[in-house]
GROMACS .gro file of C-alpha atoms in nm:
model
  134
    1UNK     CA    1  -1.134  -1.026  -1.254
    2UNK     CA    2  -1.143  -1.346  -1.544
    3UNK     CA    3  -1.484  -1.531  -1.507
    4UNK     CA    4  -1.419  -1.888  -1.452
    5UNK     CA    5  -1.502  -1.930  -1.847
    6UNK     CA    6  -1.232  -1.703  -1.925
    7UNK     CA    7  -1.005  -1.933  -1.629
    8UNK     CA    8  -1.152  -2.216  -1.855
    9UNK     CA    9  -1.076  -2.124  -2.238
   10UNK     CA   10  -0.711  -2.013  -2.050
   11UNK     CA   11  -0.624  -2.350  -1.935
   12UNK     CA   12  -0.674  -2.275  -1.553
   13UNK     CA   13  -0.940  -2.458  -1.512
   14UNK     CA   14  -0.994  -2.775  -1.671
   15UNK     CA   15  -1.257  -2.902  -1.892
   16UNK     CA   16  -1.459  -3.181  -2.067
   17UNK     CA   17  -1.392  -2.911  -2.469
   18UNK     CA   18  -1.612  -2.983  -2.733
   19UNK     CA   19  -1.502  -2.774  -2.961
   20UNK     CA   20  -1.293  -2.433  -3.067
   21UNK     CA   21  -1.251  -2.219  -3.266
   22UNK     CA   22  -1.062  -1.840  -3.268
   23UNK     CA   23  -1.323  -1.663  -3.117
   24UNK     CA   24  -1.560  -1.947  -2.986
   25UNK     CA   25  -1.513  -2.238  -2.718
   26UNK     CA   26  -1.772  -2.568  -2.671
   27UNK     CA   27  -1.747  -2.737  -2.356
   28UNK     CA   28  -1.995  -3.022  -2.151
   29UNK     CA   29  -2.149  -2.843  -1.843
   30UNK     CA   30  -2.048  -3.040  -1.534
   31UNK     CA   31  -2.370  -3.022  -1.383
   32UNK     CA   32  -2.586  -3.169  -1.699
   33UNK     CA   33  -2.931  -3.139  -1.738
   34UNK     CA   34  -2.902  -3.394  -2.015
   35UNK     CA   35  -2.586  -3.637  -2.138
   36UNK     CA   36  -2.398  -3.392  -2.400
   37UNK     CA   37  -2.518  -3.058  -2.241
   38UNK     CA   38  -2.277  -2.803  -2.393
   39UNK     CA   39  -2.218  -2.467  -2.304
   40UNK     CA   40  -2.112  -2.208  -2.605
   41UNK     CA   41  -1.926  -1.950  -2.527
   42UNK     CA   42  -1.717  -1.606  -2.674
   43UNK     CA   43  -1.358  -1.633  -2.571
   44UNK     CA   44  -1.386  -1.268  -2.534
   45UNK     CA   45  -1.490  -1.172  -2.168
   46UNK     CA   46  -1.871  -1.043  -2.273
   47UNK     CA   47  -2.143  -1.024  -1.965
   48UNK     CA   48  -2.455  -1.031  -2.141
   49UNK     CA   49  -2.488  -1.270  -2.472
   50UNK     CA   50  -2.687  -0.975  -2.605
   51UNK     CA   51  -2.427  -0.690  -2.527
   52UNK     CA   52  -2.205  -0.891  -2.842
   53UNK     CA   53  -2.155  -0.712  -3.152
   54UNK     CA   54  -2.385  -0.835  -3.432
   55UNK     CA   55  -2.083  -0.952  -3.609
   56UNK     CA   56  -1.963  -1.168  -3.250
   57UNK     CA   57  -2.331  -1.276  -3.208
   58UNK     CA   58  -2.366  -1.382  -3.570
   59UNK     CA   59  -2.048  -1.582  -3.531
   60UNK     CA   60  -2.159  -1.781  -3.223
   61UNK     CA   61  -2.442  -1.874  -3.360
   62UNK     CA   62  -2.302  -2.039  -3.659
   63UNK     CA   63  -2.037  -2.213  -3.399
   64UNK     CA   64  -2.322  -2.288  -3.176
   65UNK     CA   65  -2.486  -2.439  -3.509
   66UNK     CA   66  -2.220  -2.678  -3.601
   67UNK     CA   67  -2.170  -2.815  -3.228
   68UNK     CA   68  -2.555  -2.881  -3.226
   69UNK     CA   69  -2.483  -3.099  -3.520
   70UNK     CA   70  -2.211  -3.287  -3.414
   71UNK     CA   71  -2.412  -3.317  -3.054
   72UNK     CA   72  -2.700  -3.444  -3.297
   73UNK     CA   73  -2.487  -3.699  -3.477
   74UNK     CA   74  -2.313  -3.805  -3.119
   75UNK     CA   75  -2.597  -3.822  -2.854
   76UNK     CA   76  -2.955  -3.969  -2.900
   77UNK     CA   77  -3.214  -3.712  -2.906
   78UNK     CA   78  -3.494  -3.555  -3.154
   79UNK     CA   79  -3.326  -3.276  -3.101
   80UNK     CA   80  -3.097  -3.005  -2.953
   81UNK     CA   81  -3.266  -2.719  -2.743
   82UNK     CA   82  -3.115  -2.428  -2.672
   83UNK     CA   83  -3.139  -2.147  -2.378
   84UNK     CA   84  -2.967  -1.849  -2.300
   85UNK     CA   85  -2.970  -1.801  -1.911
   86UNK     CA   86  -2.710  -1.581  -1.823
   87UNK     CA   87  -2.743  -1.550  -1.442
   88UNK     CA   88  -2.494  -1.811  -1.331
   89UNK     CA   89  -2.201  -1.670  -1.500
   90UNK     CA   90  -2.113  -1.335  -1.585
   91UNK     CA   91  -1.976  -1.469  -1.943
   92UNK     CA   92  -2.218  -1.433  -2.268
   93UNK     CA   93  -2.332  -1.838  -2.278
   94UNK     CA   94  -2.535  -2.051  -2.486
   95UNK     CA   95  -2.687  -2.380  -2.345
   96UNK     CA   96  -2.701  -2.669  -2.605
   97UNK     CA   97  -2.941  -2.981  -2.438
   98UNK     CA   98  -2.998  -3.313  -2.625
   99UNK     CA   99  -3.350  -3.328  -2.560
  100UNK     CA  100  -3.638  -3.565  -2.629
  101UNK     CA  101  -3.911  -3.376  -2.545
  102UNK     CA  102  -3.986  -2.984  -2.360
  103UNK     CA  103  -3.961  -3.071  -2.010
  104UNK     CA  104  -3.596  -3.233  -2.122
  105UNK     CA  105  -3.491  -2.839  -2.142
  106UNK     CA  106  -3.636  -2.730  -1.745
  107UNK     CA  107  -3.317  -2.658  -1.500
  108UNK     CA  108  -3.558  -2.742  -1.142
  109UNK     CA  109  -3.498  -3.114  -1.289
  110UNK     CA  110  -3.208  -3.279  -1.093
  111UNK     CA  111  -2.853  -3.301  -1.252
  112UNK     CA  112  -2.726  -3.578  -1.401
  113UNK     CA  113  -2.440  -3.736  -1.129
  114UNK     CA  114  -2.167  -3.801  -1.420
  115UNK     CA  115  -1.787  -3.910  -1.410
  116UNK     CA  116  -1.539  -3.730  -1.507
  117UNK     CA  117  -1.461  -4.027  -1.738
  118UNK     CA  118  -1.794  -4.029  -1.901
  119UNK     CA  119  -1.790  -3.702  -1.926
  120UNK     CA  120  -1.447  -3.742  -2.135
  121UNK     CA  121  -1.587  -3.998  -2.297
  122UNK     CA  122  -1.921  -3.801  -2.412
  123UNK     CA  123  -1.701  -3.525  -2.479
  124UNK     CA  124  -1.472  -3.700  -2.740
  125UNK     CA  125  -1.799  -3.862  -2.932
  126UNK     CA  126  -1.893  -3.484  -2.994
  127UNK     CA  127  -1.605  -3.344  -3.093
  128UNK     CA  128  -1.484  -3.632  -3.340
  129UNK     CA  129  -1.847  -3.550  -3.513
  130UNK     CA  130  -1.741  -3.174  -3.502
  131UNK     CA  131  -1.434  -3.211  -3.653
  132UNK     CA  132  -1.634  -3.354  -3.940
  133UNK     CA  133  -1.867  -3.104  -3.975
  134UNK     CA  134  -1.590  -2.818  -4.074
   0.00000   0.00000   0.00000
C-alpha cells in the first residue's frame, strides 16, 4: 500500500511543494516546527533513508542541499538544521528546519498553528529561490 508521501508526489494528496526534481520531491510539513520546515523525500517508495542506494542517497543529499539554500535565501534563520526521524512515515525523509539556535530543531516543542495560505505563501518564497539555485 502507497505511503501518504507516495499519495503526495502522485497528486492524491495535496501539498504546500517546494521543489522537484525526477527522483526527489520538497514539500512544507503541515505540522511545522519552524516557518519553512521542509520535508525531502525519494519519489521512490524507500522505508528507511538508509536502505537507499549510495547513488539515491548521494542524490538526495545534493537536492536536499539546494532546497536548504533556497530555504536560506527565503526564511530568516542562521541556519538550516537537518534530522532524519523516520518513525512517522514509512517513506525515506529528510527534515529541513530554519533554525536560530539548537533547541529550534527539538519536536516536544509545540507546532506552529499555520494557514493553508501562509503556508502557500511560505511555500512559493522557497521555491522562487530554488528555481534560482539550478
Amino acid at each position: 500500500m502507497a505511503t501518504i508521501f507516495s499519495k503526495i508526489v502522485a497528486g492524491e494528496i495535496p501539498c504546500h511543494k517546494v521543489a522537484e526534481s525526477d527522483a526527489f520531491f520538497a514539500f512544507l510539513d503541515i505540522n511545522p516546527i519552524a516557518e519553512g520546515h521542509t520535508l525531502v523525500i525519494p519519489k521512490q517508495e524507500v522505508d528507511y533513508l538508509f536502505d537507499l542506494d549510495d547513488e539515491m542517497l548521494g542524490g538526495i543529499m545534493a537536492f536536499a542541499r539546494k532546497v536548504a539554500h533556497a530555504m536560506e535565501a527565503a526564511i530568516p534563520c542562521r541556519r538550516i538544521g537537518m534530522t532524519v526521524i523516520g518513525l512517522e512515515v514509512p517513506h525515506a525523509h529528510i527534515h529541513l528546519i530554519p533554525i536560530r539556535k539548537e533547541s529550534d530543531m527539538f519536536f516536544g516543542n509545540p507546532k506552529m498553528k499555520k494557514s493553508s495560505d501562509e503556508l502557500a505563501c511560505t511555500a512559493t518564497r522557497i521555491r522562487e529561490k530554488f528555481a534560482k539555485e539550478k
